[in-house]
PDB file of C-alpha atoms in Angstrom:
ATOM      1  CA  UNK L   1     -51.500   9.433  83.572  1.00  0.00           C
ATOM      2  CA  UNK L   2     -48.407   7.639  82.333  1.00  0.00           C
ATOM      3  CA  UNK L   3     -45.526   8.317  79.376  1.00  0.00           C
ATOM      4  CA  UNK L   4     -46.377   7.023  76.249  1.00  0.00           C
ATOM      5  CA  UNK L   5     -45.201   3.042  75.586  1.00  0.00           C
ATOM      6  CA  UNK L   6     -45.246   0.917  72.425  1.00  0.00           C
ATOM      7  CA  UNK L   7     -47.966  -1.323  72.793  1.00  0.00           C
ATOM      8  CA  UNK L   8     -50.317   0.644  75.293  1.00  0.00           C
ATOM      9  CA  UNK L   9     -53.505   1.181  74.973  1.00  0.00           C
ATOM     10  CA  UNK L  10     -54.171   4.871  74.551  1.00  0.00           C
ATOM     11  CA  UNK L  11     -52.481   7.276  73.776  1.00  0.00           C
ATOM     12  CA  UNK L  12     -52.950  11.253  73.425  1.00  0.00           C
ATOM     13  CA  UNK L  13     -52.383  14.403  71.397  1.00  0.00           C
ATOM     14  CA  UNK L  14     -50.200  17.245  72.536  1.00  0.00           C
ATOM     15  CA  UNK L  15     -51.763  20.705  71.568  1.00  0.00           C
ATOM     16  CA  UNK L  16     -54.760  21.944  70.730  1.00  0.00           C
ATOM     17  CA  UNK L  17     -55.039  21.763  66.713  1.00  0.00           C
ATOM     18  CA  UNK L  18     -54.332  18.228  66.898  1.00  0.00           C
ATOM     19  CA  UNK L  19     -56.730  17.342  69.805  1.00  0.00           C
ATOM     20  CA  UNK L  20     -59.244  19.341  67.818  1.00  0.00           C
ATOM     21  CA  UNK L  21     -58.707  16.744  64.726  1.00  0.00           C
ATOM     22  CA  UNK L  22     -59.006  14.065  66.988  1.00  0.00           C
ATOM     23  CA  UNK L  23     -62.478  15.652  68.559  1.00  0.00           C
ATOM     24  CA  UNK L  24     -64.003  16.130  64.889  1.00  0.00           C
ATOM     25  CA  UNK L  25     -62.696  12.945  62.824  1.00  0.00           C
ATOM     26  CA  UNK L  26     -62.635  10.235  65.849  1.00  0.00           C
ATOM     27  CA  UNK L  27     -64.510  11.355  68.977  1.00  0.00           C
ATOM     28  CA  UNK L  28     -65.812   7.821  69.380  1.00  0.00           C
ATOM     29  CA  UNK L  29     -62.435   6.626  70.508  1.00  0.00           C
ATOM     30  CA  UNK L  30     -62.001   9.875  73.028  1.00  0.00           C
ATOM     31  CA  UNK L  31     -61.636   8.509  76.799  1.00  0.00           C
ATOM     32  CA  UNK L  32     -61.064  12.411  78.310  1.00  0.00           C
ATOM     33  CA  UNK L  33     -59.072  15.780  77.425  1.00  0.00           C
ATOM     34  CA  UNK L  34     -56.934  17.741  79.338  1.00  0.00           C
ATOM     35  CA  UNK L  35     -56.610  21.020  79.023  1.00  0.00           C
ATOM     36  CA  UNK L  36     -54.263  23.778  81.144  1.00  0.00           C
ATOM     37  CA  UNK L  37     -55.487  26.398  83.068  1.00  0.00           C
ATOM     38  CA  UNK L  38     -54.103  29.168  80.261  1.00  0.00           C
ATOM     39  CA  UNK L  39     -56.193  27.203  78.063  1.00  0.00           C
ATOM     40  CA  UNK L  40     -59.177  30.327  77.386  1.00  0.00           C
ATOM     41  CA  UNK L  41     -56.148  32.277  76.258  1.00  0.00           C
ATOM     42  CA  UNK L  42     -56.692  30.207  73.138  1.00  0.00           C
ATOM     43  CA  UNK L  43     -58.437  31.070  70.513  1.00  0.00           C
ATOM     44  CA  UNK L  44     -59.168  27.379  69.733  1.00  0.00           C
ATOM     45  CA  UNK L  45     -60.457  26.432  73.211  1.00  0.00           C
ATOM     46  CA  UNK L  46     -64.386  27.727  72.472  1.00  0.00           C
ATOM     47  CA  UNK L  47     -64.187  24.558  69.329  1.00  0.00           C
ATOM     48  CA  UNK L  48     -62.495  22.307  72.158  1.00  0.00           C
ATOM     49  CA  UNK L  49     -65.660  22.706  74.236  1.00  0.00           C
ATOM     50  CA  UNK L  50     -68.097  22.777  71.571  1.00  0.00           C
ATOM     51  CA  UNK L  51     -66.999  19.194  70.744  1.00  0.00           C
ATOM     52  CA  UNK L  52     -66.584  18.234  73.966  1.00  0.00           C
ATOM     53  CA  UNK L  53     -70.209  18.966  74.606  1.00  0.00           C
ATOM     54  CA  UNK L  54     -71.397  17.692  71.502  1.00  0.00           C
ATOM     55  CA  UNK L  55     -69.562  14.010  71.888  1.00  0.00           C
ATOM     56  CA  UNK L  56     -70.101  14.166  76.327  1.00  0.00           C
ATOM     57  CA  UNK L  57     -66.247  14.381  76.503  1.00  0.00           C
ATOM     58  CA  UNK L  58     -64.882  15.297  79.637  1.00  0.00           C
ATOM     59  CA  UNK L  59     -63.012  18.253  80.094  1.00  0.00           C
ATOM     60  CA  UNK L  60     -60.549  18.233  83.119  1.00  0.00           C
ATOM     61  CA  UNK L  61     -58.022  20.884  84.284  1.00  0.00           C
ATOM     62  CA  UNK L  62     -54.857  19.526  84.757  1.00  0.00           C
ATOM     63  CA  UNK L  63     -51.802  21.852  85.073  1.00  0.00           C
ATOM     64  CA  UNK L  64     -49.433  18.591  86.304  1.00  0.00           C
ATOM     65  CA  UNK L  65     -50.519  15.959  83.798  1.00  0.00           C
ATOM     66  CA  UNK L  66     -50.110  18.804  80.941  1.00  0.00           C
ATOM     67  CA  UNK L  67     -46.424  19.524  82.316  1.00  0.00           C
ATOM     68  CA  UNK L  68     -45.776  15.450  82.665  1.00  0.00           C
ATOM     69  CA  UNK L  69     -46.682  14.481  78.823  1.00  0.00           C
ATOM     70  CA  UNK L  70     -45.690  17.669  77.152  1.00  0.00           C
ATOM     71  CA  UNK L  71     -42.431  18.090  76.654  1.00  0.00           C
ATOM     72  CA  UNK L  72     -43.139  21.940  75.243  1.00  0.00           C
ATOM     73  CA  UNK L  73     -44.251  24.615  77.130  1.00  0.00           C
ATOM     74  CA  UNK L  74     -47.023  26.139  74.926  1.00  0.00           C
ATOM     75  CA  UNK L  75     -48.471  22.761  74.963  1.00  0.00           C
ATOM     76  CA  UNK L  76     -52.336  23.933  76.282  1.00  0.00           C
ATOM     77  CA  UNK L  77     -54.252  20.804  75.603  1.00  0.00           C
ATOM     78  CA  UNK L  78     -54.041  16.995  75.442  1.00  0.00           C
ATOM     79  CA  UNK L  79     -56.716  14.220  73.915  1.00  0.00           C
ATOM     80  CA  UNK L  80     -56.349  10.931  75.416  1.00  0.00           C
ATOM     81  CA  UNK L  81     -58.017   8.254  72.913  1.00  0.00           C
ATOM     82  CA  UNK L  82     -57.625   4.511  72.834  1.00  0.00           C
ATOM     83  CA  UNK L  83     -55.483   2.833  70.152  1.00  0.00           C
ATOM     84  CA  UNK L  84     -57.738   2.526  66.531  1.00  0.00           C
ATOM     85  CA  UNK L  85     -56.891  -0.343  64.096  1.00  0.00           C
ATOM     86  CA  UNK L  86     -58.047   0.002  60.228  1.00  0.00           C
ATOM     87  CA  UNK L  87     -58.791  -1.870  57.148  1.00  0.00           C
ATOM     88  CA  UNK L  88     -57.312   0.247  54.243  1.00  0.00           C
ATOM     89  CA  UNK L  89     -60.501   1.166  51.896  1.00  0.00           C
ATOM     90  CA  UNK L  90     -60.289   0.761  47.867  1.00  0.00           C
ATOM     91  CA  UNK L  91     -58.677   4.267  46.337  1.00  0.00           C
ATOM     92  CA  UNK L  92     -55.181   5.174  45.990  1.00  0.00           C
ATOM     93  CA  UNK L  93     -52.598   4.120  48.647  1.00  0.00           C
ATOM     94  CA  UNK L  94     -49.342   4.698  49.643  1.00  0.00           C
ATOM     95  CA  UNK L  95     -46.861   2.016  51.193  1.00  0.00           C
ATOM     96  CA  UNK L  96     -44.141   2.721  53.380  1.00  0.00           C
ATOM     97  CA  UNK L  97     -41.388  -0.208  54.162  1.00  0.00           C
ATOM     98  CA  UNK L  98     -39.847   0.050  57.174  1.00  0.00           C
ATOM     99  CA  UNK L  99     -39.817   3.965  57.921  1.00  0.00           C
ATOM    100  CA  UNK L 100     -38.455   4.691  61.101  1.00  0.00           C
ATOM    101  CA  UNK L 101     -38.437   8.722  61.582  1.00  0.00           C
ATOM    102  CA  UNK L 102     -40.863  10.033  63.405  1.00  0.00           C
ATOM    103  CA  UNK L 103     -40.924  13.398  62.682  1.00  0.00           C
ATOM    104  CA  UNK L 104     -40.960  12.210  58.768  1.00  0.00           C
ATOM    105  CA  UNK L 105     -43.821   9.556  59.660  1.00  0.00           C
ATOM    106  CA  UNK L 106     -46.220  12.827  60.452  1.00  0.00           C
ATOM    107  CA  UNK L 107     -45.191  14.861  57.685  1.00  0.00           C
ATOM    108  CA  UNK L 108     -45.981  12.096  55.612  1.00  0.00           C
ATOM    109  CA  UNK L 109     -49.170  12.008  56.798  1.00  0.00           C
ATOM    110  CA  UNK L 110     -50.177  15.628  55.875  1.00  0.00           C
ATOM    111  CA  UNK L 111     -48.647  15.865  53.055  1.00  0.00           C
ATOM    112  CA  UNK L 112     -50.934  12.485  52.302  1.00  0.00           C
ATOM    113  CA  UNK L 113     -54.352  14.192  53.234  1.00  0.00           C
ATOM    114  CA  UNK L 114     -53.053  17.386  51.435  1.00  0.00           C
ATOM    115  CA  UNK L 115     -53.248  15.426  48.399  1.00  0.00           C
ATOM    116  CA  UNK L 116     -56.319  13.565  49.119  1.00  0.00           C
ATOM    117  CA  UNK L 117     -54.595  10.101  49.378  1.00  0.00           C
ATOM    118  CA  UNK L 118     -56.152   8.412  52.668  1.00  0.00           C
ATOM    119  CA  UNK L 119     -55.235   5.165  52.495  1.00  0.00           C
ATOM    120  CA  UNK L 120     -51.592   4.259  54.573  1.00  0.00           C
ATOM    121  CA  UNK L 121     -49.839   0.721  54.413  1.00  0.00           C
ATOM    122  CA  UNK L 122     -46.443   0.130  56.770  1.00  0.00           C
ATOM    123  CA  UNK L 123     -44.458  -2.555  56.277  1.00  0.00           C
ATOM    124  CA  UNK L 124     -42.616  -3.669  59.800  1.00  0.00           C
ATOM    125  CA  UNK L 125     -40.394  -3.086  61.467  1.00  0.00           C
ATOM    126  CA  UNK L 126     -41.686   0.835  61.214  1.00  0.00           C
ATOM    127  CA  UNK L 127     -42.042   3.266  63.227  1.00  0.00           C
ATOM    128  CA  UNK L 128     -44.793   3.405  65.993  1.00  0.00           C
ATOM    129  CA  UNK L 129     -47.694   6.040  64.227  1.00  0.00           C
ATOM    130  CA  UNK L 130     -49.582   6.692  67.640  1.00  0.00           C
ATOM    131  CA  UNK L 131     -46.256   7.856  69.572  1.00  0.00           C
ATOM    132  CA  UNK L 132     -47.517  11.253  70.431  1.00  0.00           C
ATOM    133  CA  UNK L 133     -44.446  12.732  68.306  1.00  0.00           C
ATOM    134  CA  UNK L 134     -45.859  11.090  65.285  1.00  0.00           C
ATOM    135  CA  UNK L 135     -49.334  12.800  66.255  1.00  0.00           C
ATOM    136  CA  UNK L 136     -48.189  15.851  66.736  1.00  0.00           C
ATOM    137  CA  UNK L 137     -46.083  15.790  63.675  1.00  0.00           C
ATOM    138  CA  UNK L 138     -48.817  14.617  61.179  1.00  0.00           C
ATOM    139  CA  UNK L 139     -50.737  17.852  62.789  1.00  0.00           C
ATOM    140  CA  UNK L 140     -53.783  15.486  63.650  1.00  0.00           C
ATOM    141  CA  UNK L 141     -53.624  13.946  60.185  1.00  0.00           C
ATOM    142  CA  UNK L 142     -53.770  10.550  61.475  1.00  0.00           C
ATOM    143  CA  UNK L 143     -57.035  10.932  62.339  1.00  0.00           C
ATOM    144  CA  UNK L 144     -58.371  11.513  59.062  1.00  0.00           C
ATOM    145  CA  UNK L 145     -56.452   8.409  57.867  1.00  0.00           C
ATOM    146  CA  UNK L 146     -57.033   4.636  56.875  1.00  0.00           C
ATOM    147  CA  UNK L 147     -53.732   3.428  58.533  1.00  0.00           C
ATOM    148  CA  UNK L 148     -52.903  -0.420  58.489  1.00  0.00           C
ATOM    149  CA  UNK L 149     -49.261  -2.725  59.493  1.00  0.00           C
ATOM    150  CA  UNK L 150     -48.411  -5.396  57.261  1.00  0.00           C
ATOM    151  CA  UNK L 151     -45.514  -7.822  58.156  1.00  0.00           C
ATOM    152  CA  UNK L 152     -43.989  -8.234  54.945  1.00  0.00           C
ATOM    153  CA  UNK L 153     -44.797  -6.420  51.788  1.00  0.00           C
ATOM    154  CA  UNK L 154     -45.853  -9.641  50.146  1.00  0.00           C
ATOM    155  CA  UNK L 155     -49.250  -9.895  51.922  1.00  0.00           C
ATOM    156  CA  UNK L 156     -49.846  -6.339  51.279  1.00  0.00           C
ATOM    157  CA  UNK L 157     -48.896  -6.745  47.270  1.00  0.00           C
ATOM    158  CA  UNK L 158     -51.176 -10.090  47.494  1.00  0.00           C
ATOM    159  CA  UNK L 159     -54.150  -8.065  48.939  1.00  0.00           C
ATOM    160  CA  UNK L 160     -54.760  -5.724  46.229  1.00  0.00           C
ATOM    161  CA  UNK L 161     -54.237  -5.587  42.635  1.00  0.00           C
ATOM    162  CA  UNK L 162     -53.412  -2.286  42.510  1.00  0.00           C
ATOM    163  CA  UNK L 163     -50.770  -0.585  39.663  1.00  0.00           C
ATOM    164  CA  UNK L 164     -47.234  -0.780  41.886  1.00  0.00           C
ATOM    165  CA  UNK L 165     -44.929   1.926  41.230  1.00  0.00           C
ATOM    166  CA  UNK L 166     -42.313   1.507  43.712  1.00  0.00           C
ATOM    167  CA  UNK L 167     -39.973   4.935  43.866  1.00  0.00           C
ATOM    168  CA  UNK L 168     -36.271   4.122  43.501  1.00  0.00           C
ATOM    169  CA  UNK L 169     -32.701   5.233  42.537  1.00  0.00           C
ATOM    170  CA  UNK L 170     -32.977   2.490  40.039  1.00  0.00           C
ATOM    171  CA  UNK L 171     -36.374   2.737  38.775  1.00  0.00           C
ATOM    172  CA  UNK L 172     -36.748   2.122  35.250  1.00  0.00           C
ATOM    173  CA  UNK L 173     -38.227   5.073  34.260  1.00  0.00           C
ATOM    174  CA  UNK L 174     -38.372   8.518  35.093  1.00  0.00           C
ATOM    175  CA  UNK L 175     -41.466   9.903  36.591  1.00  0.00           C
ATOM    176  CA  UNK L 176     -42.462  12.154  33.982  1.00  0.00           C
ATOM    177  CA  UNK L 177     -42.847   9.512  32.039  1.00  0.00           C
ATOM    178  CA  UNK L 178     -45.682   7.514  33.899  1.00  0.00           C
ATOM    179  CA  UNK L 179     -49.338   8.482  33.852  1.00  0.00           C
ATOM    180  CA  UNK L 180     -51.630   5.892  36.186  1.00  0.00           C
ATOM    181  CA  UNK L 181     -54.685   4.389  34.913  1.00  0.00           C
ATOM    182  CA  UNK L 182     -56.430   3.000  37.378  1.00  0.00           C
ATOM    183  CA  UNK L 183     -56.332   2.465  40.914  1.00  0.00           C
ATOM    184  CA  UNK L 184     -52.202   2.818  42.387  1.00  0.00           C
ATOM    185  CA  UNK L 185     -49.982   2.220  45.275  1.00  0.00           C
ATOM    186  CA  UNK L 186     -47.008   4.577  45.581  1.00  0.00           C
ATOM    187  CA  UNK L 187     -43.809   2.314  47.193  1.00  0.00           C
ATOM    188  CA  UNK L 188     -41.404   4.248  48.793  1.00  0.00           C
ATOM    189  CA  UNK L 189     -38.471   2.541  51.321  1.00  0.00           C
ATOM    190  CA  UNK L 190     -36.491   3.230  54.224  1.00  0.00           C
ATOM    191  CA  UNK L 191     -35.186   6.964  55.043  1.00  0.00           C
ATOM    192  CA  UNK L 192     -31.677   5.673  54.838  1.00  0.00           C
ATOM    193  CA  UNK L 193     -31.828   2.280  52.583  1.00  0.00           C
ATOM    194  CA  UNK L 194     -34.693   3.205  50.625  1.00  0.00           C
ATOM    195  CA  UNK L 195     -36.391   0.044  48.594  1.00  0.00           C
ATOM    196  CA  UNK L 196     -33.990  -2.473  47.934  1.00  0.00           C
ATOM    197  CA  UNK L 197     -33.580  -4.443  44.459  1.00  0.00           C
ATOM    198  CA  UNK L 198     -36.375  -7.059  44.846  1.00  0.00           C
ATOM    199  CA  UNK L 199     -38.585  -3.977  44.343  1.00  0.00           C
ATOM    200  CA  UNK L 200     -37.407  -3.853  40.496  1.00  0.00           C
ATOM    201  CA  UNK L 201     -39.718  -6.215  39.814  1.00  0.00           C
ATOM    202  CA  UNK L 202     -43.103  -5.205  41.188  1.00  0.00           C
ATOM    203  CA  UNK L 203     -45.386  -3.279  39.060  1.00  0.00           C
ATOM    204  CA  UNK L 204     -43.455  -0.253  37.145  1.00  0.00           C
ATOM    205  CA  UNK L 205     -40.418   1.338  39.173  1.00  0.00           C
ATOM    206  CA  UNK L 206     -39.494   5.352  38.327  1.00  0.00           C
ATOM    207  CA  UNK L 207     -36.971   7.253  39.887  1.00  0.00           C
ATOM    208  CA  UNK L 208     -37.342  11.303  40.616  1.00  0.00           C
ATOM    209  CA  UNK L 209     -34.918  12.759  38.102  1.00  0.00           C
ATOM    210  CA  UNK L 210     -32.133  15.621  40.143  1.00  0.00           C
ATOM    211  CA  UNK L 211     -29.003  17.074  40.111  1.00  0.00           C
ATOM    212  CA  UNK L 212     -25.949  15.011  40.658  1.00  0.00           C
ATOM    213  CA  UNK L 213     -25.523  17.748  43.652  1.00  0.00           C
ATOM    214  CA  UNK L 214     -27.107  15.719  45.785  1.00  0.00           C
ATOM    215  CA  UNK L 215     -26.986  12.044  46.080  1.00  0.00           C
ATOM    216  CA  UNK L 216     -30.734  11.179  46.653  1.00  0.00           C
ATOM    217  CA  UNK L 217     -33.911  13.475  47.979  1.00  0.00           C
ATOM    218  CA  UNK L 218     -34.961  12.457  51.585  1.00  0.00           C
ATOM    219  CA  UNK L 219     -38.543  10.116  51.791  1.00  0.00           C
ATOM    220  CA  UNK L 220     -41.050  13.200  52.783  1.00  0.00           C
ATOM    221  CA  UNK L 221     -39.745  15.136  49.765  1.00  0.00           C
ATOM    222  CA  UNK L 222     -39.626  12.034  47.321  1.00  0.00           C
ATOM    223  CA  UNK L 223     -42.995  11.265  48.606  1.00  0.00           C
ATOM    224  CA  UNK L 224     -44.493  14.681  48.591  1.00  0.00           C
ATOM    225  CA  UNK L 225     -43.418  15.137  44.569  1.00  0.00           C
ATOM    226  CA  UNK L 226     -44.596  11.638  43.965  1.00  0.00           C
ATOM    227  CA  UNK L 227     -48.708  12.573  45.442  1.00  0.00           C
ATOM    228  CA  UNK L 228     -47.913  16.129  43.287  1.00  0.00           C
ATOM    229  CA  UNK L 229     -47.734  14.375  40.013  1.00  0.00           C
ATOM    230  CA  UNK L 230     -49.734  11.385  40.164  1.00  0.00           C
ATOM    231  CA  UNK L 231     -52.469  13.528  41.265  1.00  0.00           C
ATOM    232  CA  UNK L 232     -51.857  16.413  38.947  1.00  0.00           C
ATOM    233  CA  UNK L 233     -55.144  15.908  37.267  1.00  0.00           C
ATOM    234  CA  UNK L 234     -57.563  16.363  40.287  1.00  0.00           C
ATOM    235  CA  UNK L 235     -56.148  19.595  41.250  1.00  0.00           C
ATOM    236  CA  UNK L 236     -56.651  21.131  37.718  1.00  0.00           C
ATOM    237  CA  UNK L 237     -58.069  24.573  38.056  1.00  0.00           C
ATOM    238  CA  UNK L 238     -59.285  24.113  41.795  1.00  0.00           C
ATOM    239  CA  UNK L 239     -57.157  26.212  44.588  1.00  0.00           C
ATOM    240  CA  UNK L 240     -58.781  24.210  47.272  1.00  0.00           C
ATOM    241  CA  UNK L 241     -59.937  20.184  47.060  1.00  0.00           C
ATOM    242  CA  UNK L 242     -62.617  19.546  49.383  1.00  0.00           C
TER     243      UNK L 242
END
């Protein structure tokens, strides 16, 4: 099996949580896993074949191809799945234009299904979300995830009529001060540009009030506080959202 390319057809989890997301949200679009011979040292290999099973997914041995793909060595299993493409479904969404992190891309992910938002528009050029460091990263998240490339923010903005609150340095008003009331798209821009001033005039802009210690808060954090408050109310007296 070959590296990881832009533009291939598959592509694969490294480890076992995430190949065990992959197994229970998308096993339709499994081709095989890999597993290393270590594997029944862990404790998550018993689910691995249970799904396996359950969905006829082969299960090969593969001590090389683990060691090829895996760049770390506790690395004990690998899901090879063909490339998905999604519509975005009505909800809450939020838009990212042009991120280009990787490790951020994932986190962002989590921290979206943490919060319950599932819905994921990218606005090229962006990052690549099924480079296995973006799977890894998001823990498997992407799986659980409407996920869907626009080419310019325009056709996204034209596609829904959503309340826009694009999250800027500029934004008109602080976030405290906005309360959603009906379906919304959180906005946030580049890791090192953020959104630039066209974005002013799209829906309502706010800006995450901090210290002048810092110059700005990097996009997972900004993003992370964002899903905290404009979901506030759905996590009112619950520990755990299900």
């Amino acid at each position: 099996m070959k590296l990881y390319k832009k533009g291939a057809e598959t592509s694969y989890t490294l480890g076992v949580f995430p190949t065990i997301e992959l197994l229970k949200n998308k096993p339709e679009i499994v081709k095989r896993v890999v597993v290393s011979s270590k594997i029944e040292e862990n404790r998550g290999y018993p689910l691995i074949k249970e799904l396996c099973q359950k969905h006829h997914i082969t299960i090969d041995i593969h001590d090389p191809t683990i060691k090829k793909l895996s760049p770390k060595a506790n690395c004990y299993a690998i899901g090879v799945f063909e490339i998905f493409h999604e519509d975005l479904e009505e909800g809450n969404h939020v838009v990212l234009v042009n991120p280009m992190d990787m490790g951020n891309m994932g986190t962002i992910m989590r921290t979206m299904l943490g919060f319950n938002i599932m819905n994921l528009a990218i606005v090229r050029p962006a990052v690549d979300i099924y480079d296995p460091k973006v799977v890894r990263a998001s823990m498997g998240a992407i799986f659980s995830l409407h996920v869907k490339y626009y080419d310019r923010f325009e056709d996204y903005y034209q596609e829904y009529d959503h309340e826009m609150y694009p999250f800027m340095l500029k934004g008109a008003k602080n976030i405290h001060q906005v309360k959603p009331t009906g379906a919304y798209s959180l906005i946030f821009g580049n890791e090192s540009s953020g959104l630039d001033d066209s974005f002013l005039h799209y829906g309502q802009s706010v800006f995450i009030p901090h210290s002048n210690r810092i110059d700005s808060l990097n996009l997972s954090q900004s993003l992370g506080i964002g899903l905290y408050h404009f979901t506030a109310h759905e996590f009112e007296n619950k520990k755990v959202l299900r």
